[in-house]
Amino acid sequence: MTTESNADAPAELLDRARRDYKELTARGLKLDLTRGKPAPEQLDLSEGLLSLPGDRHHAPDGTDVRNYGGLRGLPELREIFSDVLQVPADRLLAAGNSSLELMHDCLVHAFLSVLPGAETRWADQERIAFLCPVPGYDRHFALTERFGIEMIPVPMDDSGPDMDVVERLVAEDPAVKGIWCVPKYSNPNGVVYGDETIARLARMTTAAPDFRIFWDNAYAAHHLTDEPVEIADLSAACAESGNPDRPFVFGSTSKITFAGAGVGFFGSSTANVDWLTANSSKRSIGPDKVNQLRHLLFLRDAEGLRIHMERQRSLLQPKFDTVQRILEAELGGTGLAEWTTPTGGYFVTLEVGEGCAKEVVRRAAEAGIVLTPAGATHPYGDDPRDATIRIAPSFPSLEELEKAMLGLTTCVRLVGYEKRHGN
Amino acid sequence: MTTESNADAPAELLDRARRDYKELTARGLKLDLTRGKPAPEQLDLSEGLLSLPGDRHHAPDGTDVRNYGGLRGLPELREIFSDVLQVPADRLLAAGNSSLELMHDCLVHAFLSVLPGAETRWADQERIAFLCPVPGYDRHFALTERFGIEMIPVPMDDSGPDMDVVERLVAEDPAVKGIWCVPKYSNPNGVVYGDETIARLARMTTAAPDFRIFWDNAYAAHHLTDEPVEIADLSAACAESGNPDRPFVFGSTSKITFAGAGVGFFGSSTANVDWLTANSSKRSIGPDKVNQLRHLLFLRDAEGLRIHMERQRSLLQPKFDTVQRILEAELGGTGLAEWTTPTGGYFVTLEVGEGCAKEVVRRAAEAGIVLTPAGATHPYGDDPRDATIRIAPSFPSLEELEKAMLGLTTCVRLVGYEKRHGN
């Protein structure tokens, strides 16, 4: 895709890129496109949380939220997120301030307790492997690596992981215990899993009796267009296929309310929920129910959540539009890059020429524009084509974002044309 | 102690106990002395938290507490708890809503990563054992048991665990990796660790190079008298003895502000703090800093904490006085029981006749008074003498507590006199 057509680009394209890059570095920028952090304006949308629950300290069911207990979280809050996460409220847990920690703890408990359907603890097995659709989320990979789980990359297409590859790997290798999925507006390439992909994930035969789909539905409510995407219901499909315990569904309000002070959710089969609750009960006497009541009073119901996410979109959409506009204006028709046009989520994936990503990131850093390290989108930080760059447009202001994108595209031109000219 | 003197109690003592018990059961009580939960009035003392941080969302150092990051917690809050937990603020982490989960996670990471000073992960060792001073805290024991750690009971005296036993066990057995300690106003017997005990814990020779003292200083600020107890500084003593990595210090505001929505703390050597932080960084992008700012604004400083705990004491002390008054009035001089008179913390330990505790708890339950299960104070729920009962006076109102204590002492008399009479 990037190595096409105008390999005969006139030297003046390279000269212009070099001049632009020199100007860029002279400007002494200090910009950051690394992480999917909400901007202060997005956080301001939830400012009301800061003085809630005010003079209330009882949940609707009468629970004193200030005291111990309530390991499954407030039922009324779980109700709000039941639809969007596609898990009935009675099988959905509301927990602490992060879904990542729920994923971590599920791995921990799988290693140190016996999962429903498992024969032994993972700690007692010689080898554990996970399928990692690429490009993917670096924190998933870091978690997997931390526990010594072998990561097997799986290519993605426009409707999710390549299911021929997935089905073959899970069928033949009993050490393959899981797969990481961000099914809606995937991190980083914005892919929405297709119905057939989800159906195949649900019904495929796995050699491991305790295979789990880590379904990180982080962007379930994070639309960027007028047409909110719906995906197929994995939990229902798994149950219908006789694999009710296969999905672990995760979600959080980190990118809905406050990134550091939201609520995480876990949903699954009754057996899995009981398993996690039993293990969690040794760890904690209950989650922060005051924060859950705070969220309940603030969001009110599923419609309140929808309206709130419209407000989020009104702040995010212009940023994603800016990214598209500048990519098109600066790189369109150059043959130097391709990029995604996500309809939701937090990221744009920029594919530069093979062997160019690290150099683009290095040149951008020299010019004061910090990007997620090239390779972070792949297991072990190893992008074999060295071509994928993740752009996180949410945090900078529109003005900063414009500067950063112009700088980034300058670096792409510089590195791309240098490569063409053999420099 | 309980099997003394008036074995010649006249039958009328038993008759009276039987009449009293019959009356008691007829009253249809529904009282609960099981858990060390704060009473609603205690939680009311922190009602101000419910509308904090109000219109602020920046920590004193400029951090936007609503966003990701800040894995070590707000420095200013750590500063408040540094003195009382005896750990310098730069080696003290402020985390989530519970210290129990920090203890859990330290065990998890010791099993799945290599501890500073360790040769291998605990998961790769055949046997791991912990010393459990008895009576002790049932949630510690549940945690240890959950990870398949062998529990070795160690007797306690008035100044902590029997150090002759501890020193012998840690010196001879490299599988002994830890000891549970609640050093101040211990759960459940209110013991305060003596200076010499702490000095010996710090300097003793351990066969395991990665031995850790799990120092659960849960009641560090929870005094019940005009003379707040100070204990020796374990961390300093360990450092002086050349064992800086030995202590893991835990604390929380669960019984200071809100039991379900407080802040947990972990303090240790730089190596241990870095080890936990590195492991936590895979699990979470940071704790709930909004809640930490809330606590900072509410408590203000160490003096604010001290004043707040005086208010807690004014609510708790009358309850502990009631327990003592009724125990003395109903059981004093009977030879049926002995009990502790704690100067802080949350519990009173009642020692009834050997073989009587389970029966007392059963009879009390029949009369509608729920007590912590007999045996819960010992590893595996096994109190070999079946004599120890934990009383948690904090949650009931004074009036309920008085009823519950009168009922409990009735059961002690009934079971004690029945036993004397061979029934």
Short mmCIF file of C-alpha atoms in Angstrom, two decimals, chain A:
data_model
loop_
_atom_site.label_atom_id
_atom_site.label_comp_id
_atom_site.label_asym_id
_atom_site.label_seq_id
_atom_site.Cartn_x
_atom_site.Cartn_y
_atom_site.Cartn_z
CA MET A 1 0.00 0.00 0.00
CA THR A 2 2.75 2.47 0.83
CA THR A 3 5.38 1.20 -1.58
CA GLU A 4 3.45 2.07 -4.69
CA SER A 5 3.29 4.52 -7.58
CA ASN A 6 5.41 7.60 -7.22
CA ALA A 7 8.77 6.05 -6.37
CA ASP A 8 9.82 8.57 -8.99
CA ALA A 9 8.91 11.44 -6.66
CA PRO A 10 11.01 14.42 -7.59
CA ALA A 11 13.82 15.31 -5.25
CA GLU A 12 12.02 18.51 -4.47
CA LEU A 13 9.48 16.58 -2.36
CA LEU A 14 12.35 15.42 -0.17
CA ASP A 15 13.85 18.91 -0.11
CA ARG A 16 10.55 20.40 0.96
CA ALA A 17 10.14 17.76 3.67
CA ARG A 18 13.63 18.54 4.95
CA ARG A 19 12.93 22.27 5.03
CA ASP A 20 9.62 21.68 6.80
CA TYR A 21 11.28 19.39 9.34
CA LYS A 22 14.00 21.94 10.04
CA GLU A 23 11.36 24.60 10.65
CA LEU A 24 9.43 22.15 12.81
CA THR A 25 12.35 21.39 15.10
CA ALA A 26 13.14 25.09 15.38
CA ARG A 27 9.72 25.72 16.86
CA GLY A 28 10.53 23.91 20.10
CA LEU A 29 7.16 22.17 20.36
CA LYS A 30 6.17 20.07 23.36
CA LEU A 31 3.16 17.98 22.32
CA ASP A 32 1.90 14.57 23.34
CA LEU A 33 -0.15 12.14 21.27
CA THR A 34 0.74 9.05 23.28
CA ARG A 35 -2.14 8.00 25.45
CA GLY A 36 -5.90 7.75 25.15
CA LYS A 37 -6.49 10.20 27.96
CA PRO A 38 -9.65 12.31 28.10
CA ALA A 39 -9.05 16.04 27.71
CA PRO A 40 -9.82 18.36 30.64
CA GLU A 41 -12.92 19.57 28.77
CA GLN A 42 -14.21 16.00 28.64
CA LEU A 43 -13.63 15.59 32.36
CA ASP A 44 -15.45 18.87 32.96
CA LEU A 45 -18.60 17.19 31.61
CA SER A 46 -18.65 15.11 34.80
CA GLU A 47 -17.80 17.93 37.19
CA GLY A 48 -21.12 17.29 38.94
CA LEU A 49 -19.65 14.08 40.35
CA LEU A 50 -17.28 16.12 42.52
CA SER A 51 -19.97 17.17 44.97
CA LEU A 52 -22.04 14.01 44.82
CA PRO A 53 -23.61 12.11 46.53
CA GLY A 54 -24.01 15.27 48.64
CA ASP A 55 -26.31 14.64 51.55
CA ARG A 56 -27.21 11.08 50.53
CA HIS A 57 -25.45 7.96 51.69
CA HIS A 58 -28.04 5.29 51.01
CA ALA A 59 -28.44 3.39 47.75
CA PRO A 60 -31.98 2.99 46.42
CA ASP A 61 -32.14 -0.48 48.03
CA GLY A 62 -31.33 1.01 51.45
CA THR A 63 -27.66 0.00 51.57
CA ASP A 64 -25.48 2.41 53.56
CA VAL A 65 -22.82 2.92 50.89
CA ARG A 66 -20.30 4.24 53.42
CA ASN A 67 -19.87 0.90 55.15
CA TYR A 68 -18.35 -2.46 54.24
CA GLY A 69 -19.97 -5.00 51.95
CA GLY A 70 -21.78 -5.33 48.66
CA LEU A 71 -19.12 -7.21 46.72
CA ARG A 72 -21.15 -7.22 43.51
CA GLY A 73 -21.68 -3.47 43.44
CA LEU A 74 -24.87 -1.41 43.41
CA PRO A 75 -27.58 -3.18 41.39
CA GLU A 76 -29.01 0.08 40.03
CA LEU A 77 -25.67 1.11 38.56
CA ARG A 78 -25.16 -2.33 37.03
CA GLU A 79 -28.60 -1.90 35.49
CA ILE A 80 -27.47 1.25 33.64
CA PHE A 81 -24.53 -0.54 32.01
CA SER A 82 -26.27 -3.83 31.38
CA ASP A 83 -27.54 -2.91 27.91
CA VAL A 84 -24.42 -1.28 26.59
CA LEU A 85 -22.20 -4.13 27.82
CA GLN A 86 -24.74 -6.76 26.73
CA VAL A 87 -24.75 -8.61 30.04
CA PRO A 88 -27.83 -8.95 32.29
CA ALA A 89 -27.41 -6.87 35.45
CA ASP A 90 -27.52 -9.92 37.70
CA ARG A 91 -24.40 -11.25 35.99
CA LEU A 92 -22.62 -7.92 35.86
CA LEU A 93 -20.32 -6.79 38.69
CA ALA A 94 -19.58 -3.13 39.43
CA ALA A 95 -16.14 -2.95 40.96
CA GLY A 96 -13.26 -0.53 41.51
CA ASN A 97 -11.91 2.31 39.41
CA SER A 98 -10.55 0.33 36.46
CA SER A 99 -11.39 -2.55 34.15
CA LEU A 100 -7.71 -3.26 33.57
CA GLU A 101 -7.44 -4.40 37.18
CA LEU A 102 -10.37 -6.75 36.65
CA MET A 103 -8.56 -8.29 33.67
CA HIS A 104 -5.42 -8.56 35.80
CA ASP A 105 -7.32 -10.22 38.63
CA CYS A 106 -9.04 -12.67 36.29
CA LEU A 107 -5.59 -13.76 35.11
CA VAL A 108 -4.31 -13.95 38.69
CA HIS A 109 -7.22 -16.07 39.83
CA ALA A 110 -6.93 -18.32 36.75
CA PHE A 111 -3.28 -18.90 37.67
CA LEU A 112 -3.88 -19.47 41.38
CA SER A 113 -7.40 -20.98 41.49
CA VAL A 114 -9.13 -23.40 39.16
CA LEU A 115 -11.34 -21.74 36.54
CA PRO A 116 -14.80 -23.19 35.89
CA GLY A 117 -14.22 -25.91 33.32
CA ALA A 118 -10.49 -26.12 34.01
CA GLU A 119 -8.70 -29.23 35.16
CA THR A 120 -5.88 -27.45 36.97
CA ARG A 121 -4.70 -23.98 37.87
CA TRP A 122 -2.77 -22.25 35.11
CA ALA A 123 0.20 -21.95 37.50
CA ASP A 124 0.47 -25.73 37.39
CA GLN A 125 0.58 -25.91 33.60
CA GLU A 126 3.81 -25.82 31.69
CA ARG A 127 2.77 -23.35 29.03
CA ILE A 128 -0.07 -20.82 28.71
CA ALA A 129 -0.63 -18.88 25.49
CA PHE A 130 -2.99 -16.09 24.41
CA LEU A 131 -4.00 -15.02 20.94
CA CYS A 132 -3.30 -11.35 20.36
CA PRO A 133 -5.04 -9.78 17.37
CA VAL A 134 -2.73 -7.11 15.94
CA PRO A 135 -2.58 -4.23 16.02
CA GLY A 136 -3.83 -4.28 19.61
CA TYR A 137 -3.67 -2.61 23.02
CA ASP A 138 -0.25 -2.40 24.65
CA ARG A 139 -1.60 -2.72 28.20
CA HIS A 140 -3.20 -6.06 27.32
CA PHE A 141 0.13 -7.24 26.01
CA ALA A 142 1.99 -5.94 29.08
CA LEU A 143 -0.39 -7.83 31.35
CA THR A 144 0.00 -11.05 29.37
CA GLU A 145 3.77 -10.74 29.28
CA ARG A 146 3.96 -9.99 33.02
CA PHE A 147 2.42 -13.38 33.80
CA GLY A 148 4.74 -15.20 31.40
CA ILE A 149 1.91 -15.95 28.99
CA GLU A 150 3.13 -16.60 25.46
CA MET A 151 1.59 -14.18 22.98
CA ILE A 152 0.63 -15.36 19.50
CA PRO A 153 -0.14 -12.52 17.09
CA VAL A 154 -3.19 -12.93 14.88
CA PRO A 155 -3.80 -10.64 11.90
CA MET A 156 -6.94 -8.50 11.83
CA ASP A 157 -9.15 -7.57 8.93
CA ASP A 158 -12.01 -5.11 8.72
CA SER A 159 -14.32 -7.26 10.80
CA GLY A 160 -11.96 -8.44 13.54
CA PRO A 161 -9.32 -11.14 13.94
CA ASP A 162 -8.73 -13.52 11.04
CA MET A 163 -11.04 -16.30 12.18
CA ASP A 164 -9.46 -18.99 10.03
CA VAL A 165 -6.23 -18.44 11.95
CA VAL A 166 -8.01 -18.18 15.32
CA GLU A 167 -10.03 -21.36 14.79
CA ARG A 168 -6.96 -23.33 13.74
CA LEU A 169 -4.84 -22.18 16.69
CA VAL A 170 -7.47 -22.74 19.41
CA ALA A 171 -8.39 -26.15 17.97
CA GLU A 172 -4.91 -27.56 17.82
CA ASP A 173 -3.20 -26.11 20.91
CA PRO A 174 -4.60 -26.78 24.42
CA ALA A 175 -2.13 -24.25 25.84
CA VAL A 176 -4.06 -21.47 24.08
CA LYS A 177 -6.25 -20.30 26.95
CA GLY A 178 -7.45 -16.94 25.79
CA ILE A 179 -7.76 -14.18 23.24
CA TRP A 180 -7.75 -10.42 23.73
CA CYS A 181 -10.57 -8.63 21.92
CA VAL A 182 -11.65 -4.98 21.83
CA PRO A 183 -14.76 -5.68 19.81
CA LYS A 184 -16.12 -2.21 19.21
CA TYR A 185 -14.00 0.65 17.84
CA SER A 186 -10.94 -1.47 18.55
CA ASN A 187 -7.77 -0.04 20.05
CA PRO A 188 -5.97 1.11 17.93
CA ASN A 189 -7.51 0.50 14.52
CA GLY A 190 -11.17 1.26 15.19
CA VAL A 191 -12.34 -2.10 13.83
CA VAL A 192 -15.86 -3.19 14.72
CA TYR A 193 -16.21 -6.96 15.04
CA GLY A 194 -18.62 -8.37 12.46
CA ASP A 195 -21.54 -10.62 13.33
CA GLU A 196 -19.98 -13.64 11.65
CA THR A 197 -16.68 -13.10 13.49
CA ILE A 198 -18.52 -12.98 16.81
CA ALA A 199 -20.57 -16.05 15.91
CA ARG A 200 -17.42 -17.99 15.03
CA LEU A 201 -15.71 -16.88 18.27
CA ALA A 202 -18.71 -18.16 20.19
CA ARG A 203 -19.01 -21.55 18.53
CA MET A 204 -15.43 -22.48 17.64
CA THR A 205 -14.02 -25.66 19.13
CA THR A 206 -11.16 -25.09 21.54
CA ALA A 207 -8.63 -27.67 22.67
CA ALA A 208 -8.50 -25.97 26.09
CA PRO A 209 -11.60 -26.71 28.19
CA ASP A 210 -11.04 -23.42 30.03
CA PHE A 211 -10.56 -21.12 27.04
CA ARG A 212 -11.69 -17.53 27.69
CA ILE A 213 -12.43 -14.57 25.43
CA PHE A 214 -11.22 -11.42 27.21
CA TRP A 215 -13.85 -9.12 25.70
CA ASP A 216 -12.65 -5.63 26.58
CA ASN A 217 -15.63 -3.58 25.47
CA ALA A 218 -13.88 -0.37 26.49
CA TYR A 219 -15.55 1.80 23.85
CA ALA A 220 -19.02 0.31 23.93
CA ALA A 221 -20.71 3.72 24.23
CA HIS A 222 -18.02 5.83 22.54
CA HIS A 223 -19.51 6.68 19.17
CA LEU A 224 -18.15 9.34 16.82
CA THR A 225 -20.99 9.42 14.28
CA ASP A 226 -24.76 9.74 14.13
CA GLU A 227 -25.01 6.01 13.66
CA PRO A 228 -24.02 4.25 16.86
CA VAL A 229 -22.65 0.84 16.04
CA GLU A 230 -24.25 -2.24 17.56
CA ILE A 231 -22.31 -5.47 17.70
CA ALA A 232 -23.62 -8.98 18.08
CA ASP A 233 -24.16 -10.23 21.63
CA LEU A 234 -21.17 -12.47 22.35
CA SER A 235 -22.47 -13.71 25.71
CA ALA A 236 -25.76 -14.81 24.20
CA ALA A 237 -24.02 -16.42 21.23
CA CYS A 238 -21.64 -18.33 23.51
CA ALA A 239 -24.54 -19.55 25.64
CA GLU A 240 -26.42 -20.66 22.54
CA SER A 241 -23.36 -22.54 21.31
CA GLY A 242 -23.05 -24.37 24.61
CA ASN A 243 -20.05 -22.30 25.70
CA PRO A 244 -21.62 -20.04 28.35
CA ASP A 245 -18.41 -19.70 30.37
CA ARG A 246 -16.28 -18.58 27.41
CA PRO A 247 -16.63 -14.77 27.56
CA PHE A 248 -15.21 -12.45 30.20
CA VAL A 249 -16.78 -9.06 29.44
CA PHE A 250 -15.05 -5.92 30.69
CA GLY A 251 -16.05 -2.27 30.62
CA SER A 252 -15.58 0.92 32.60
CA THR A 253 -16.55 4.55 32.89
CA SER A 254 -12.90 5.62 32.60
CA LYS A 255 -13.63 7.36 29.31
CA ILE A 256 -17.20 8.21 30.24
CA THR A 257 -16.78 10.08 33.54
CA PHE A 258 -13.35 10.30 35.19
CA ALA A 259 -10.39 8.30 33.87
CA GLY A 260 -8.92 7.88 37.34
CA ALA A 261 -12.07 7.77 39.43
CA GLY A 262 -14.68 5.83 37.48
CA VAL A 263 -16.21 2.40 37.92
CA GLY A 264 -15.11 -0.86 36.28
CA PHE A 265 -17.45 -3.67 35.27
CA PHE A 266 -17.15 -7.42 34.78
CA GLY A 267 -19.87 -9.55 33.22
CA SER A 268 -20.01 -13.24 32.45
CA SER A 269 -21.84 -16.49 33.11
CA THR A 270 -23.15 -17.20 36.59
CA ALA A 271 -20.36 -19.73 37.12
CA ASN A 272 -17.68 -17.21 36.18
CA VAL A 273 -19.23 -14.38 38.17
CA ASP A 274 -19.48 -16.61 41.23
CA TRP A 275 -15.88 -17.72 40.69
CA LEU A 276 -14.60 -14.14 40.50
CA THR A 277 -16.75 -13.04 43.42
CA ALA A 278 -15.53 -15.92 45.59
CA ASN A 279 -11.93 -15.03 44.82
CA SER A 280 -12.52 -11.29 45.25
CA SER A 281 -14.20 -11.90 48.59
CA LYS A 282 -10.82 -12.90 49.98
CA ARG A 283 -9.27 -9.75 48.60
CA SER A 284 -11.77 -7.10 49.55
CA ILE A 285 -14.83 -6.50 51.69
CA GLY A 286 -16.39 -4.61 48.81
CA PRO A 287 -15.87 -1.89 46.22
CA ASP A 288 -16.24 1.85 46.76
CA LYS A 289 -20.04 2.02 46.82
CA VAL A 290 -20.02 5.77 47.50
CA ASN A 291 -18.44 6.25 44.10
CA GLN A 292 -21.00 3.91 42.60
CA LEU A 293 -23.87 5.88 44.15
CA ARG A 294 -22.18 9.06 42.89
CA HIS A 295 -22.23 7.63 39.36
CA LEU A 296 -25.78 6.42 39.71
CA LEU A 297 -27.03 9.84 40.78
CA PHE A 298 -25.03 11.54 38.04
CA LEU A 299 -25.89 9.29 35.07
CA ARG A 300 -29.40 8.38 36.33
CA ASP A 301 -30.20 5.74 33.70
CA ALA A 302 -29.29 4.35 30.28
CA GLU A 303 -30.75 7.42 28.60
CA GLY A 304 -28.67 9.69 30.84
CA LEU A 305 -25.61 7.72 29.78
CA ARG A 306 -26.54 8.14 26.12
CA ILE A 307 -26.96 11.90 26.46
CA HIS A 308 -23.68 12.16 28.35
CA MET A 309 -21.88 10.29 25.57
CA GLU A 310 -23.35 12.69 23.01
CA ARG A 311 -21.63 15.49 24.92
CA GLN A 312 -18.38 13.52 24.88
CA ARG A 313 -18.75 13.05 21.15
CA SER A 314 -19.25 16.78 20.57
CA LEU A 315 -15.78 17.33 22.05
CA LEU A 316 -14.06 14.36 20.42
CA GLN A 317 -15.47 14.45 16.92
CA PRO A 318 -13.78 17.73 15.92
CA LYS A 319 -10.45 16.26 17.00
CA PHE A 320 -10.91 13.13 14.92
CA ASP A 321 -12.03 15.33 12.00
CA THR A 322 -8.86 17.39 12.37
CA VAL A 323 -6.73 14.26 12.24
CA GLN A 324 -8.47 13.09 9.07
CA ARG A 325 -8.28 16.52 7.45
CA ILE A 326 -4.56 16.93 8.02
CA LEU A 327 -3.71 13.34 7.09
CA GLU A 328 -5.65 13.79 3.84
CA ALA A 329 -4.19 17.22 3.06
CA GLU A 330 -0.59 16.34 3.85
CA LEU A 331 -0.31 12.67 2.96
CA GLY A 332 -3.23 12.04 0.60
CA GLY A 333 -1.99 10.80 -2.75
CA THR A 334 1.62 10.60 -1.64
CA GLY A 335 1.58 6.85 -1.34
CA LEU A 336 3.51 7.28 1.90
CA ALA A 337 0.81 6.19 4.31
CA GLU A 338 -2.65 4.80 4.91
CA TRP A 339 -4.83 5.40 7.94
CA THR A 340 -8.06 4.36 9.58
CA THR A 341 -11.23 6.47 9.80
CA PRO A 342 -12.79 5.22 13.02
CA THR A 343 -16.49 5.65 13.72
CA GLY A 344 -15.90 5.51 17.46
CA GLY A 345 -13.31 4.88 20.14
CA TYR A 346 -10.12 6.76 20.91
CA PHE A 347 -7.52 6.05 18.25
CA VAL A 348 -6.44 6.39 14.64
CA THR A 349 -3.97 3.91 13.20
CA LEU A 350 -1.45 5.31 10.78
CA GLU A 351 0.35 2.79 8.59
CA VAL A 352 3.56 4.22 7.18
CA GLY A 353 6.02 2.52 4.85
CA GLU A 354 7.53 -0.75 5.96
CA GLY A 355 10.53 -0.10 8.19
CA CYS A 356 9.51 3.55 8.72
CA ALA A 357 7.46 3.64 11.93
CA LYS A 358 10.31 3.73 14.45
CA GLU A 359 12.13 6.37 12.46
CA VAL A 360 9.01 8.54 12.19
CA VAL A 361 8.46 8.29 15.95
CA ARG A 362 12.12 9.12 16.58
CA ARG A 363 12.07 12.15 14.29
CA ALA A 364 8.80 13.36 15.83
CA ALA A 365 10.26 13.05 19.34
CA GLU A 366 13.26 15.14 18.24
CA ALA A 367 10.80 17.77 17.14
CA GLY A 368 9.02 17.67 20.52
CA ILE A 369 6.06 15.51 19.48
CA VAL A 370 5.75 12.42 21.64
CA LEU A 371 4.01 9.42 20.09
CA THR A 372 3.26 5.96 21.45
CA PRO A 373 6.46 3.96 20.79
CA ALA A 374 6.36 2.23 17.42
CA GLY A 375 5.78 -1.46 18.03
CA ALA A 376 3.57 -0.87 21.11
CA THR A 377 0.60 -2.09 19.09
CA HIS A 378 2.18 -5.55 18.83
CA PRO A 379 3.09 -8.26 21.36
CA TYR A 380 6.57 -7.81 22.88
CA GLY A 381 6.65 -4.36 21.25
CA ASP A 382 7.63 -6.06 18.02
CA ASP A 383 5.86 -4.86 14.88
CA PRO A 384 7.54 -7.09 12.28
CA ARG A 385 6.80 -4.61 9.47
CA ASP A 386 7.75 -1.59 11.63
CA ALA A 387 4.88 0.25 10.00
CA THR A 388 2.13 0.89 12.58
CA ILE A 389 1.77 4.15 14.51
CA ARG A 390 -1.05 4.78 16.98
CA ILE A 391 -2.45 8.31 17.14
CA ALA A 392 -4.36 9.36 20.27
CA PRO A 393 -6.08 12.65 19.49
CA SER A 394 -8.22 13.06 22.62
CA PHE A 395 -5.98 14.82 25.13
CA PRO A 396 -4.43 17.80 23.30
CA SER A 397 -6.45 20.90 22.54
CA LEU A 398 -7.62 21.31 18.95
CA GLU A 399 -4.88 23.86 18.36
CA GLU A 400 -2.17 21.60 19.80
CA LEU A 401 -3.54 18.63 17.91
CA GLU A 402 -3.33 20.54 14.63
CA LYS A 403 0.30 21.44 15.30
CA ALA A 404 1.12 17.90 16.34
CA MET A 405 -0.52 16.37 13.27
CA LEU A 406 1.21 18.80 10.92
CA GLY A 407 4.49 17.91 12.61
CA LEU A 408 3.78 14.20 12.44
CA THR A 409 2.91 14.30 8.75
CA THR A 410 6.09 16.28 8.12
CA CYS A 411 8.03 13.45 9.76
CA VAL A 412 6.18 10.87 7.67
CA ARG A 413 7.09 12.79 4.50
CA LEU A 414 10.69 13.20 5.58
CA VAL A 415 11.23 9.55 6.48
CA GLY A 416 9.19 8.28 3.54
CA TYR A 417 10.97 10.37 0.90
CA GLU A 418 14.38 9.74 2.47
CA LYS A 419 13.68 6.06 2.19
CA ARG A 420 12.63 6.37 -1.45
CA HIS A 421 15.82 8.22 -2.22
CA GLY A 422 17.83 5.57 -0.42
CA ASN A 423 19.05 7.90 2.34
#
